[in-house]
Amino acid sequence: MAAGTHYLSGLTATNGPAVQTSDDAEGFYVLGDKLVDEKTPTGPIAERWTTRKFENRLVNPANRRKLSVIIVGTGLAGGAAAATLGEAGYNVKSFCYQDSPRRAHSIAAQGGINASKNYKEDGDSVYRLFYDTVKGGDYRSRESNVYRLAEVSANIIDQCVAQGVPFAREYGGLLDNRSFGGVQVSRTFYARGQTGQQLLLGAYQAMERQVAAGTVEQFTRHEMLDVIIADGRARGIIARDMVTGEIETHLADAVVLATGGYGNVYFLSTNAMGSNVTAAWRAHRKGAYMANPAYTQIHPTCIPVTGAHQSKLTLMSESLRNDGRVWVPKNAADCEKDPREIPEADRDYFLERIYPSFGNLVPRDIASRAAKYMCDEGRGVGPQIEETGPDGEKRLVRRGVYLDLTDAIRRMGREKVEEKYDNLLDMYERITGENPYELPMRIYPAVHYVMGGLWVDYELQTNVTGLFCAGEANFSDHGANRLGASALMQGLSDGYFVLPNTIRDYLADGPFPVIDETHPAVVEAQQAVQERINRFMTINGRRSVDSFHKQLGQIMWEYCGMERTKEGLIKAIGLIRDLKKEFWSNVKVLGSADSLNQDLEKAGRVADFIELGELMCIDALNRRESCGGHFRAESQTEDGEALRHDEEFAYVAAWEWGGDDGAPVLHKEDLIYTAIEMKQRSYK
């Protein structure tokens, strides 16, 4: 798609294409048109969502039976959307690559879900949740979307309670709350350390009810490999049956991608092993803009890496920072000691020292960088491990800080701590072999969530007409850093309350002209998928797919991880381009294409991760400021905090695919705040 043209009629552009000439990113991309999302409502912010719901057209029940929607992904966003649209009477096809929708990665979320019900009478409100979310995202999110998220949050809790989700309750029977990072109120509803699992089971049961009713057709063990765009509209997908290897075509009036995040571009992350970017990246290559891809969340409380043998990392819920205190020894010489032998005077509770107002409940990006700095100073704890840099260099380091529950056990008693965190602490002991009731836990930051994703307008439609995107797969709500317990909030908000109210305005124009497998766009997509698979199977190189993925992850973590520099990002782009060339000439894919073949599945995902990794580095290189999880070492305050440059970078970076041999095209959507003041973030 040429710069300056758009599939979405509600999207306008100004300013002609020009070559970008910034000092950092000269030659890496082309500067395209400026975007204006005309579907963002005007007027008082508290009235915008109500107004939009009323203005959007309705589809009468008889017509809904004539309309079809494909939903890819069965996590909280996809499962909730399928259940809601199915119950409304639309014909829904639901796809997931797992053997059951219950295995979606939403099930792994632990700590809770935010909602502004003010049960604690501590000053919470819809506006405060909105404010905290925008501030937590370092003023790089679209305010209308965030306010809507805060506004519907209370409805989510009511919906889930009605489904039977076993939220924790106080002695009197009311729902309990706890605090999460970046806020000073208690608004997080939770089900021990299993909140994601319980919420997903609620959405799954609601969806299965519609499967039984015949409105939802379920396709498990199917992976989307391309989107079909016919006559300017998204009309279906090409999917591979992962058991038989058969390439299938599925057509509909609209397509929804709810396929989660791309944190596995770093190889080591807290994501499920199968989490990938392929569905979103295939859409990106067909014209959908990828927004803010460099915005990656590093979670501060993960079980540290233990060696090169690991293939994933395990999250320890941020809720532990409610009662746990984070510290390292003041003296590097004490790092090898049993922590119980280190006296209080020789402990550095560094988050409490640096950020007295928020203490251990600072946002994730701030807590993660602080932990990194402690370890960089030589005050990390735990066993020494050998790290391999992207160039193959070896180094011995200690990557860990203490998360200590001793004070909480003394204050509350072990029984109360067990009641709140038992399954989390049991998981920690099973993995590490250490009893967290007796020894402080060891934690270290790890890749967790991505704030970037496909660009969507206020109605969750991408710039490709008829292609919608929900949940973590889109960019819209979190800016440069997500506050804890907001991922589940966004997924269920999009699936239950937003998408069903916005997609109907699009479907009101349907049913659209019938197409079949002989349509040129369908034939083209089928052939492209088959040719790509054939290419994977015939390269017959000497390196495994996993070896390429691991090398990409080392590059990304080293140069586009917690801290980024101009020199490092430029080096990373070169390394990734070299890696891409070698991948397509030297990868070895085992097995055959016409059967179950996990090596083939991984090859497609890693190929897309490599292209995504390059774009992430270009995006980070272009954004010459620090904001949230994107920390450019060249842009920091005197005391080492992130320093934004609002006059230059208060925009969403929406990247257009530039072709296999071309440069990506950057489109900017200005971020304009009318209900909140943009100012430098402070948690001190």
Short mmCIF file of C-alpha atoms in Angstrom, two decimals, residues 85 131 323 364 548:
data_model
loop_
_atom_site.label_atom_id
_atom_site.label_comp_id
_atom_site.label_asym_id
_atom_site.label_seq_id
_atom_site.Cartn_x
_atom_site.Cartn_y
_atom_site.Cartn_z
CA LEU A 85 -21.08 -12.02 19.34
CA TYR A 131 -5.37 9.20 35.20
CA ASP A 323 3.73 -7.16 51.20
CA ARG A 364 7.06 -2.00 36.46
CA PHE A 548 18.19 -18.73 15.26
#
